[in-house]
mmCIF file of C-alpha atoms in Angstrom:
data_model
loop_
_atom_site.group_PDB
_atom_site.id
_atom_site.type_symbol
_atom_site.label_atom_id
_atom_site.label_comp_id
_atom_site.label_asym_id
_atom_site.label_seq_id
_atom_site.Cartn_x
_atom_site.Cartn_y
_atom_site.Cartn_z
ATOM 1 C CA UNK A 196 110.176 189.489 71.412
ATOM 2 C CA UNK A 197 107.456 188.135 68.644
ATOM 3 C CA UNK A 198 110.655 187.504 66.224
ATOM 4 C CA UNK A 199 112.478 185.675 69.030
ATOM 5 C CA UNK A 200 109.469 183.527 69.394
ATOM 6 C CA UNK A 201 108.562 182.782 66.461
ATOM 7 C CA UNK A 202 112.561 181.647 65.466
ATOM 8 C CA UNK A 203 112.764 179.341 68.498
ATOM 9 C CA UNK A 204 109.282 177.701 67.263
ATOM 10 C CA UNK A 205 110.267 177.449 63.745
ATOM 11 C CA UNK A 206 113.679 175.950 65.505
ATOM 12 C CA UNK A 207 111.526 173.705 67.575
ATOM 13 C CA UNK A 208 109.784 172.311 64.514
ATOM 14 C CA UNK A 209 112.355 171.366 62.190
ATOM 15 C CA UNK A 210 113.939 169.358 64.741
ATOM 16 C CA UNK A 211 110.890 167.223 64.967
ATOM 17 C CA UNK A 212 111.889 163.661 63.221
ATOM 18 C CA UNK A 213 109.677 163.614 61.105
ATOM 19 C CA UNK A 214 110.731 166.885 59.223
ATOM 20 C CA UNK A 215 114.258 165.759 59.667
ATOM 21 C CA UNK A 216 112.853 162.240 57.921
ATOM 22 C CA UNK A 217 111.710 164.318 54.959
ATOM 23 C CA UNK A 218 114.982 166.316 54.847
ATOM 24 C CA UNK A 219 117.163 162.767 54.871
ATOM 25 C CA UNK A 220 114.634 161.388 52.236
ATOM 26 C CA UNK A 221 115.234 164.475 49.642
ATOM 27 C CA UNK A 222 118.821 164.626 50.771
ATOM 28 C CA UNK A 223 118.967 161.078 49.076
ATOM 29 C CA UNK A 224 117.070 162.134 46.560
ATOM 30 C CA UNK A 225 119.501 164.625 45.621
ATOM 31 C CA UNK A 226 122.634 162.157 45.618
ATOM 32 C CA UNK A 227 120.888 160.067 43.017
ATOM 33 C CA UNK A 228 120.294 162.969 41.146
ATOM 34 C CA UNK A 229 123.878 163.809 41.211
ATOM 35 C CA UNK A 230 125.894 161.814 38.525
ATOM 36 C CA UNK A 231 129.295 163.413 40.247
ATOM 37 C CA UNK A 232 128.563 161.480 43.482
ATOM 38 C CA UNK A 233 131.268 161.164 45.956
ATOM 39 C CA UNK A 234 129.793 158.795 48.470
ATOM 40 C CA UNK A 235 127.875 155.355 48.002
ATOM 41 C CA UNK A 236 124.603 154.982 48.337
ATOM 42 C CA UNK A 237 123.183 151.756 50.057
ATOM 43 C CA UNK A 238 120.605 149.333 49.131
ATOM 44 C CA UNK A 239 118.825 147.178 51.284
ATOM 45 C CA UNK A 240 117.622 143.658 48.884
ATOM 46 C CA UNK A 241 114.222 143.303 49.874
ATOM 47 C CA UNK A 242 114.641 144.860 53.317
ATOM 48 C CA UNK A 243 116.820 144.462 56.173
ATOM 49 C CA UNK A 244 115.528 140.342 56.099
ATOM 50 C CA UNK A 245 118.632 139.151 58.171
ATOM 51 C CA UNK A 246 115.924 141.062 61.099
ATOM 52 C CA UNK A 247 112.343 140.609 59.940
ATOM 53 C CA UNK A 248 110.858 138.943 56.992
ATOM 54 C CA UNK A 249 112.038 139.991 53.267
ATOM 55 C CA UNK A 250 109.439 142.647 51.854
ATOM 56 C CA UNK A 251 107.744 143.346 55.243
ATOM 57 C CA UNK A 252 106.891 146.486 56.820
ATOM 58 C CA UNK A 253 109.240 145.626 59.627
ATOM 59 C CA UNK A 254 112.142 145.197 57.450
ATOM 60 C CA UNK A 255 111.522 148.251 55.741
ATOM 61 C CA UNK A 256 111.417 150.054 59.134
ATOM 62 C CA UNK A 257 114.980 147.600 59.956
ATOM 63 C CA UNK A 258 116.572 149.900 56.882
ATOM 64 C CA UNK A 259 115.586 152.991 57.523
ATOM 65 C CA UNK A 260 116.721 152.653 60.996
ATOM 66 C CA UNK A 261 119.968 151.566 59.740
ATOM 67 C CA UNK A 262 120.049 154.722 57.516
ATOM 68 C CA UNK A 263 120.093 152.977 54.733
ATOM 69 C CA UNK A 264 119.741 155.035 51.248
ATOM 70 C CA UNK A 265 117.612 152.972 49.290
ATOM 71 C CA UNK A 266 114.851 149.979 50.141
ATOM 72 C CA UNK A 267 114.142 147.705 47.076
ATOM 73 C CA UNK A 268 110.875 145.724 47.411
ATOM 74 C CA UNK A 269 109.200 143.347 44.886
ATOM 75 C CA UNK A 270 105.182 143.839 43.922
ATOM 76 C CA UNK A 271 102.625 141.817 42.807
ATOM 77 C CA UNK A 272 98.938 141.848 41.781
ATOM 78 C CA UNK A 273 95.944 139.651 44.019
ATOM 79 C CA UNK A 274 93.245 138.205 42.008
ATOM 80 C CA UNK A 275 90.856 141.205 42.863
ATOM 81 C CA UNK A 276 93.556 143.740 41.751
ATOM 82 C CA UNK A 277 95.917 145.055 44.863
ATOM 83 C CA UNK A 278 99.357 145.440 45.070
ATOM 84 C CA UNK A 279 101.435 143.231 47.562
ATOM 85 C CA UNK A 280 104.885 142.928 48.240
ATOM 86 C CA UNK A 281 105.859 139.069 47.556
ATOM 87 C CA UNK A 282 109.039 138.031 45.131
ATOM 88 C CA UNK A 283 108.096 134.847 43.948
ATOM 89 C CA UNK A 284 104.775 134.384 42.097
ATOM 90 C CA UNK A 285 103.483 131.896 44.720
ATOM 91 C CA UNK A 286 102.876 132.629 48.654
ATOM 92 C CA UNK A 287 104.549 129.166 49.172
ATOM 93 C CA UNK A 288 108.541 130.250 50.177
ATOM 94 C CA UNK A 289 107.863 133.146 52.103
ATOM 95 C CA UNK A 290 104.014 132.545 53.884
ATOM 96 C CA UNK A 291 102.037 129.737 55.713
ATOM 97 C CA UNK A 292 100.254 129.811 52.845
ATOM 98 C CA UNK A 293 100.506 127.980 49.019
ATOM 99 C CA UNK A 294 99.452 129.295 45.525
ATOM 100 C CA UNK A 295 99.970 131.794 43.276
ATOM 101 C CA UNK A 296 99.608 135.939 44.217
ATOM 102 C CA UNK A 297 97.011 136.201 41.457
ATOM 103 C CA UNK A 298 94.707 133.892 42.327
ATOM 104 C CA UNK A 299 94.503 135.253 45.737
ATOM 105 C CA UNK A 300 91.862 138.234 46.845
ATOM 106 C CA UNK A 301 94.132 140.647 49.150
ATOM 107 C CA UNK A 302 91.557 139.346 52.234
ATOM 108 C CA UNK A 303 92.853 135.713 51.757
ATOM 109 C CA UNK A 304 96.372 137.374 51.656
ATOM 110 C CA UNK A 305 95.922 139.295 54.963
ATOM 111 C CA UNK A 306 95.285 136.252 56.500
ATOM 112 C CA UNK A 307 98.958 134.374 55.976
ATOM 113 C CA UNK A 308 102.035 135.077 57.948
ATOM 114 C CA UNK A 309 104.756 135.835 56.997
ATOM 115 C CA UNK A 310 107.971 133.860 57.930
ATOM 116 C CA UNK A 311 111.488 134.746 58.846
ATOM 117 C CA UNK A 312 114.863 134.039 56.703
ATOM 118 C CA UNK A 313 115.013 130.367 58.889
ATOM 119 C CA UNK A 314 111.212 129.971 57.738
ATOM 120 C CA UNK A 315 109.826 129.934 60.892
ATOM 121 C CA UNK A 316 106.532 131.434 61.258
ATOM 122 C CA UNK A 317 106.369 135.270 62.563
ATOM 123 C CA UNK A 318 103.371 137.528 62.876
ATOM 124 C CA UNK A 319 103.969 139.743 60.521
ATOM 125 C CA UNK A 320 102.000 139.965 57.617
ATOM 126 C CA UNK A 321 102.049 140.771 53.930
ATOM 127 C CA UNK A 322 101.801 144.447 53.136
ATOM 128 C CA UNK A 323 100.604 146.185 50.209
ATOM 129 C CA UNK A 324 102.309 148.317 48.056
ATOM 130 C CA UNK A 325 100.333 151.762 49.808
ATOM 131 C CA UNK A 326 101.209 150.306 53.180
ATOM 132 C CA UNK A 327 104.807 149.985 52.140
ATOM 133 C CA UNK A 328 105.113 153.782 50.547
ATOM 134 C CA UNK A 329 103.395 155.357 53.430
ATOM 135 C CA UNK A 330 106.290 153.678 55.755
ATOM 136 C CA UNK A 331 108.776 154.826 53.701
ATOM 137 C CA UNK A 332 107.905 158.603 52.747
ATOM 138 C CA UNK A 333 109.998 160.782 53.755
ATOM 139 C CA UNK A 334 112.568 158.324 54.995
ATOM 140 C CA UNK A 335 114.123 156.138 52.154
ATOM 141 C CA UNK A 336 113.847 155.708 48.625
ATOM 142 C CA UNK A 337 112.185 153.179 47.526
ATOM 143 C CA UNK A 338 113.554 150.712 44.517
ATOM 144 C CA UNK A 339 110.319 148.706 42.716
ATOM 145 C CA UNK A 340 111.270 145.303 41.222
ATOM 146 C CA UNK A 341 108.485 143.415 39.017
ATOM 147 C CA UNK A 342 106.614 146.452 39.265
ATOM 148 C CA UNK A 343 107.499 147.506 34.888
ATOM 149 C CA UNK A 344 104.130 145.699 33.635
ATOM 150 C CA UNK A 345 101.507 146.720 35.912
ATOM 151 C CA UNK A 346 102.915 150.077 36.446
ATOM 152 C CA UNK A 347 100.024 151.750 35.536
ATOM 153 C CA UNK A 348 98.343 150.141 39.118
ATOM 154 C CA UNK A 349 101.505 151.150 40.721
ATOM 155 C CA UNK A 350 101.311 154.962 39.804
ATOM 156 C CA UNK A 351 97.344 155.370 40.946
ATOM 157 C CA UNK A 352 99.244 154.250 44.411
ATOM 158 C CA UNK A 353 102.175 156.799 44.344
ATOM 159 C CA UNK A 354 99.611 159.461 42.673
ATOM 160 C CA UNK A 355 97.656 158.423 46.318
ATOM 161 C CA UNK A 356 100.349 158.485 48.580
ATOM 162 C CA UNK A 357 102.174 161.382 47.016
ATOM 163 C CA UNK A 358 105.373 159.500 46.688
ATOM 164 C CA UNK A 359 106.048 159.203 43.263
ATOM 165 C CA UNK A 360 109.178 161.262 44.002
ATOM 166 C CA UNK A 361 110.228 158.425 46.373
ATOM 167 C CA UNK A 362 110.724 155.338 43.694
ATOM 168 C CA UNK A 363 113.016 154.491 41.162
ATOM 169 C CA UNK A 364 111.585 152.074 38.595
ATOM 170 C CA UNK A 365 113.727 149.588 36.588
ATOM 171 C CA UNK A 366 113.362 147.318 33.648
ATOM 172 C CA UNK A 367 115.421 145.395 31.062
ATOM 173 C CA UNK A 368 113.636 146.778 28.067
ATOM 174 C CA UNK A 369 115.550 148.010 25.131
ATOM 175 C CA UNK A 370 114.944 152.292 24.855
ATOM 176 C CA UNK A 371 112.776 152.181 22.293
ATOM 177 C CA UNK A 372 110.420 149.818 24.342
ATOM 178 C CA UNK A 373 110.845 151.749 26.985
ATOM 179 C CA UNK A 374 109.796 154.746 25.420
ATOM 180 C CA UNK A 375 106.428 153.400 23.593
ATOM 181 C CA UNK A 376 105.445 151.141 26.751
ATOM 182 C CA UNK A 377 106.591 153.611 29.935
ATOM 183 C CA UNK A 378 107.058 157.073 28.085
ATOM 184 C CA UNK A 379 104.043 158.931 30.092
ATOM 185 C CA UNK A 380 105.943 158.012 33.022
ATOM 186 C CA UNK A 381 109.319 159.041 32.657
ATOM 187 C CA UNK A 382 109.185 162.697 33.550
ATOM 188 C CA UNK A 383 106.944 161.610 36.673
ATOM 189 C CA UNK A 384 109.768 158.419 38.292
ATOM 190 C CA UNK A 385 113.619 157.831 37.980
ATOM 191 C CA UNK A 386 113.699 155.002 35.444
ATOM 192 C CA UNK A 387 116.697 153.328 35.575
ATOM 193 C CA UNK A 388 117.659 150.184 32.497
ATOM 194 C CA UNK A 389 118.942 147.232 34.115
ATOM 195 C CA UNK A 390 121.728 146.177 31.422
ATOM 196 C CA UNK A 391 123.875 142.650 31.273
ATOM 197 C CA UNK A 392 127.001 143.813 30.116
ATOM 198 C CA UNK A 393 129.286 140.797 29.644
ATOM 199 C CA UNK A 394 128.793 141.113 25.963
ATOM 200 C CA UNK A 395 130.270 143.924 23.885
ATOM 201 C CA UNK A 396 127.088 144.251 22.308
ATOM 202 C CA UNK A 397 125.739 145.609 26.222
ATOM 203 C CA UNK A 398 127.887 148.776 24.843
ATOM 204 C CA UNK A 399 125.333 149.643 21.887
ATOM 205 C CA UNK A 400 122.157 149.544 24.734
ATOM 206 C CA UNK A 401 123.752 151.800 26.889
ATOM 207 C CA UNK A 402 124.092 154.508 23.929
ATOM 208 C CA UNK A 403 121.063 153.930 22.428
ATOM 209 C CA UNK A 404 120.181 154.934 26.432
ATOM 210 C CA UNK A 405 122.333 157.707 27.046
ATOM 211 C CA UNK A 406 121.539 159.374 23.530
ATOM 212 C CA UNK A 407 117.622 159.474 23.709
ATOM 213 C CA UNK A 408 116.753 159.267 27.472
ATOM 214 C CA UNK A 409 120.230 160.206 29.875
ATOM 215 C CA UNK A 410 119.258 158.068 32.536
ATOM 216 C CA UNK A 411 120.126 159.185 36.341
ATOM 217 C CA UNK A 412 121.547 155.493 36.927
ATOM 218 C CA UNK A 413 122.337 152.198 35.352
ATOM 219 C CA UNK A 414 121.950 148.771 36.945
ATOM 220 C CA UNK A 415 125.036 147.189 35.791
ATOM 221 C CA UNK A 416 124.685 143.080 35.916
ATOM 222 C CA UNK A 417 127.975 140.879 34.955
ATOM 223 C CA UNK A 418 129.263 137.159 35.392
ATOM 224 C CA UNK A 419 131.899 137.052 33.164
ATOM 225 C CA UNK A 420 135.437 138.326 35.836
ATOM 226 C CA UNK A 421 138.037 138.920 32.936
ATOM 227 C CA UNK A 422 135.620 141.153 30.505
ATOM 228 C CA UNK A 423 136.531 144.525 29.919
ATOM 229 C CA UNK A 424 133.104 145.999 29.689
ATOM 230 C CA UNK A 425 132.436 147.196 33.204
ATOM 231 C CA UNK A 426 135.512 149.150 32.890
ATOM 232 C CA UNK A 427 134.578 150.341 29.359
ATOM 233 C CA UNK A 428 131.300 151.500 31.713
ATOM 234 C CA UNK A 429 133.235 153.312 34.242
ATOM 235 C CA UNK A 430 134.405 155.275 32.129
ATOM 236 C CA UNK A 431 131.611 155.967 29.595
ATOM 237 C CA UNK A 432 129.085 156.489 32.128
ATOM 238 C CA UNK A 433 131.502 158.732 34.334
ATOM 239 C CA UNK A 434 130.369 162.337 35.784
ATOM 240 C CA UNK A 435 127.134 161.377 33.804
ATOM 241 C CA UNK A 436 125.079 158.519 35.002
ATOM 242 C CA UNK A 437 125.752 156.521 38.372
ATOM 243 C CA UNK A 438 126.514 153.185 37.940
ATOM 244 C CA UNK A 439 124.478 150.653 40.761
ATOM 245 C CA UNK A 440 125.758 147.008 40.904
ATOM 246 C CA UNK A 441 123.857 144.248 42.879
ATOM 247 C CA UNK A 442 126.676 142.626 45.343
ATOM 248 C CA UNK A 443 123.980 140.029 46.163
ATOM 249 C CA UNK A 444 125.598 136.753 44.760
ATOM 250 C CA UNK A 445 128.301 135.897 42.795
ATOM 251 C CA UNK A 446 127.144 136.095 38.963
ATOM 252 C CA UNK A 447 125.965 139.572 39.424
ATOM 253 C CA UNK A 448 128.759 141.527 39.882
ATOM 254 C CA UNK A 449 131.601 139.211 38.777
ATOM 255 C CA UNK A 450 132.245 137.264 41.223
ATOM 256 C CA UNK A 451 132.740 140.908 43.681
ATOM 257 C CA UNK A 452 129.645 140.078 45.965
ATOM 258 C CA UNK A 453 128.476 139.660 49.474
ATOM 259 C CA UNK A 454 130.217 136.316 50.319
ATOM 260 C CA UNK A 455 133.388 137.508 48.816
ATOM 261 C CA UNK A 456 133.368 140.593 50.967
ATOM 262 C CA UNK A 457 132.880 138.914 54.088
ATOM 263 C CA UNK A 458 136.990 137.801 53.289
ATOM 264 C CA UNK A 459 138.450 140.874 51.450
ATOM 265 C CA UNK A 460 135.513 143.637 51.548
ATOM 266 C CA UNK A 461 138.389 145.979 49.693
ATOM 267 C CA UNK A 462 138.727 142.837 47.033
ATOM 268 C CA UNK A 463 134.753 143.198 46.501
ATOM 269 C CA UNK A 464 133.244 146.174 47.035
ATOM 270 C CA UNK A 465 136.025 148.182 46.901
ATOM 271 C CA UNK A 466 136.830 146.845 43.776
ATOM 272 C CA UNK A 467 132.967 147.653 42.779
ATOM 273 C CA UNK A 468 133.730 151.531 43.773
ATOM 274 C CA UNK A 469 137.855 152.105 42.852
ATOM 275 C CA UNK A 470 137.661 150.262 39.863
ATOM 276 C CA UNK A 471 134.052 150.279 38.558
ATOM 277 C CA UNK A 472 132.856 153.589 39.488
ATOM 278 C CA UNK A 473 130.319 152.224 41.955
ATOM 279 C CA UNK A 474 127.827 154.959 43.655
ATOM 280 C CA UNK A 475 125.219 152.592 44.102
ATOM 281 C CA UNK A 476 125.256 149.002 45.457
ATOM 282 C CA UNK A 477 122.241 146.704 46.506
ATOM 283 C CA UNK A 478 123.088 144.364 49.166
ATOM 284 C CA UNK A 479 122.196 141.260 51.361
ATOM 285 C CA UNK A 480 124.525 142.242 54.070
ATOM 286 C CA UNK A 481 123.106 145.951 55.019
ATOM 287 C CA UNK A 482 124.733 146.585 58.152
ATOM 288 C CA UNK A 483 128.044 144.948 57.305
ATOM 289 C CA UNK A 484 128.004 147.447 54.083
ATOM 290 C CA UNK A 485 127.182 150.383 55.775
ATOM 291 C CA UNK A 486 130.402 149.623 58.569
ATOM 292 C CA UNK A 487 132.850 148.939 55.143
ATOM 293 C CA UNK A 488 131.511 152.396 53.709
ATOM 294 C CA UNK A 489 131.772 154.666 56.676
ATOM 295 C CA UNK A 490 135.431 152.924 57.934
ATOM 296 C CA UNK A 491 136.410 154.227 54.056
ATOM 297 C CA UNK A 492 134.413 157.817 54.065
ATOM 298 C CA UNK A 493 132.034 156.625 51.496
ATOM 299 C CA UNK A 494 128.887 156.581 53.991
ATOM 300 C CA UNK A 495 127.718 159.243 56.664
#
C-alpha cells in the first residue's frame, strides 16, 4: 500500500508544469547538443514582438507559450552597471524615453515604457537580464546577442540564477580570439561563431573552428544567392555541427527569409532545411514557422 502511494505521488508530481517545463527545457537542450538532428529547432528574434514588445518579459512568455525552442534577446549595460534587455544603444526606438543605455542608472530605466511593434505606448517595462533568465528557466533556451564583451557581468547573472545551462552565446570573433578573450567560459556556455560565408575565405574560419574548438552550432549569415559556400557548409558541417540561419530579412540568408516565405515557405525555408542542412532557424514570423514545420514533421 506505502509503494502504491508513494508511485501515484511521485506520478502526481512530475505532471506538475513546472517539472514538465524543466523536462521541455533539457529536452531542447539535448537537440542542440545533437549534431544528427532530425527536426528544426525554432527561434523567436527578440521575442514573440508581433504580441508584446521586442525583448520584454511578455514576449518571452508569448514564445514559450508558443513552444518555441529558442528565445534570443539583446543585453546591455546602465550607467551604474545592470544588465537590460534593449537592441539599440539608445532607449529612443523602443521606450518613451531618449538616450543612450549607459548613461542611464537601471532606476531611470524602470521608469520608461516600453512600446509595441506600431510604437504605441504599453505598460510593460524594460527587464533585466536576471528578470529575463528567471522567466525562462526551465522553459526555453535562451540565445544572448551583444552580450560577447561584457560577458563577464553576464555570467555573475547565470552563476545567480543557475542558468548558465540555458544560453547559448555567440560572437564573430576569429578562434583564436575567441579562445584568449572567452576561453574560461567555454566549458561553462554553448558558444556558437557567427560566420559570413559569401566569401570562400568563410571556409578557412570554419576549420580553424571545427579543428580547435568543435562547436555545437554555427550561425551561418549570406547575401550573395548564386555562391556555393552554404552548400560547401552543408556538407562540411554535416552529422557534426548544426547549422542555424537567421530567416529574418533578405541579406541574411540569401534572399530565403521571412517575406519570401510568406509566398513559397518550401522556396525559403525549405530550401534553408533540404538544401542547406538547416536545424536551426531564427525568425520574425514565430507562429507562422512553427505551422510550416509541424505541416512538414520537422516540429512537435
Amino acid at each position: 500500500m506505502k509503494k502504491s502511494r508513494f508511485i501515484v505521488l511521485l506520478l502526481l508530481f512530475c505532471l506538475q508544469p513546472g517539472f514538465l517545463a524543466a523536462q521541455r527545457a533539457e529536452a531542447i537542450r539535448k537537440d542542440v547538443l545533437n549534431p544528427c538532428l532530425d527536426k528544426v529547432l525554432v527561434v523567436a528574434h527578440r521575442g514573440n514582438w508581433s504580441i508584446a514588445p521586442e525583448n520584454s518579459l511578455a514576449a518571452i512568455d508569448s514564445a514559450i507559450r508558443m513552444k518555441v525552442d529558442i528565445v534570443e534577446i539583446d543585453i546591455r549595460k546602465t550607467k551604474d552597471g545592470q544588465l537590460v534587455l534593449m537592441h539599440d544603444d539608445t532607449v529612443d526606438r523602443t521606450t518613451n524615453g531618449t538616450g543612450k543605455v549607459k548613461d542611464k542608472t537601471l532606476a531611470e530605466i524602470k521608469q520608461l515604457r516600453l512600446k509595441d511593434k506600431d510604437g504605441r505606448l504599453t505598460e510593460h517595462t524594460v527587464p533585466t537580464l536576471e528578470e529575463a533568465l528567471l522567466a525562462a528557466k526551465g522553459q526555453i533556451m535562451v540565445n544572448l546577442d551583444k552580450a560577447y564583451s561584457i560577458f563577464d557581468d553576464v555570467y555573475v547573472i547565470l552563476k545567480k540564477t543557475d542558468t548558465a545551462d540555458l544560453v547559448i552565446m555567440k560572437g564573430a570573433q576569429p578562434v583564436e580570439t575567441v579562445k584568449r578573450e572567452f576561453g574560461s567560459y567555454l566549458d561553462k556556455v554553448i558558444y556558437m561563431p557567427v560566420v559570413t560565408i559569401d566569401e570562400e575565405k568563410s571556409m578557412k574560419v570554419v576549420e580553424d573552428y571545427m579543428e580547435q574548438l568543435h562547436p555545437v552550432a554555427f550561425e551561418l549569415c549570406y547575401r550573395n544567392v548564386a555562391s556555393p559556400v552554404p552548400a560547401r557548409m552543408e556538407r562540411r558541417l554535416a552529422g557534426k555541427s548544426l547549422i542555424w540561419y537567421n530567416t529574418l530579412w533578405a541579406s541574411l540568408a540569401g534572399g530565403h527569409d521571412d517575406e519570401a516565405a510568406r509566398k513559397d515557405p518550401d522556396a525559403s525555408y525549405g530550401y534553408l532545411i533540404n538544401k542547406l542542412g538547416a536545424r536551426i532557424l531564427q525568425t520574425d514570423s514565430p507562429a507562422f514557422m512553427l505551422d510550416y514545420l509541424r505541416s512538414k514533421g520537422w516540429h512537435d
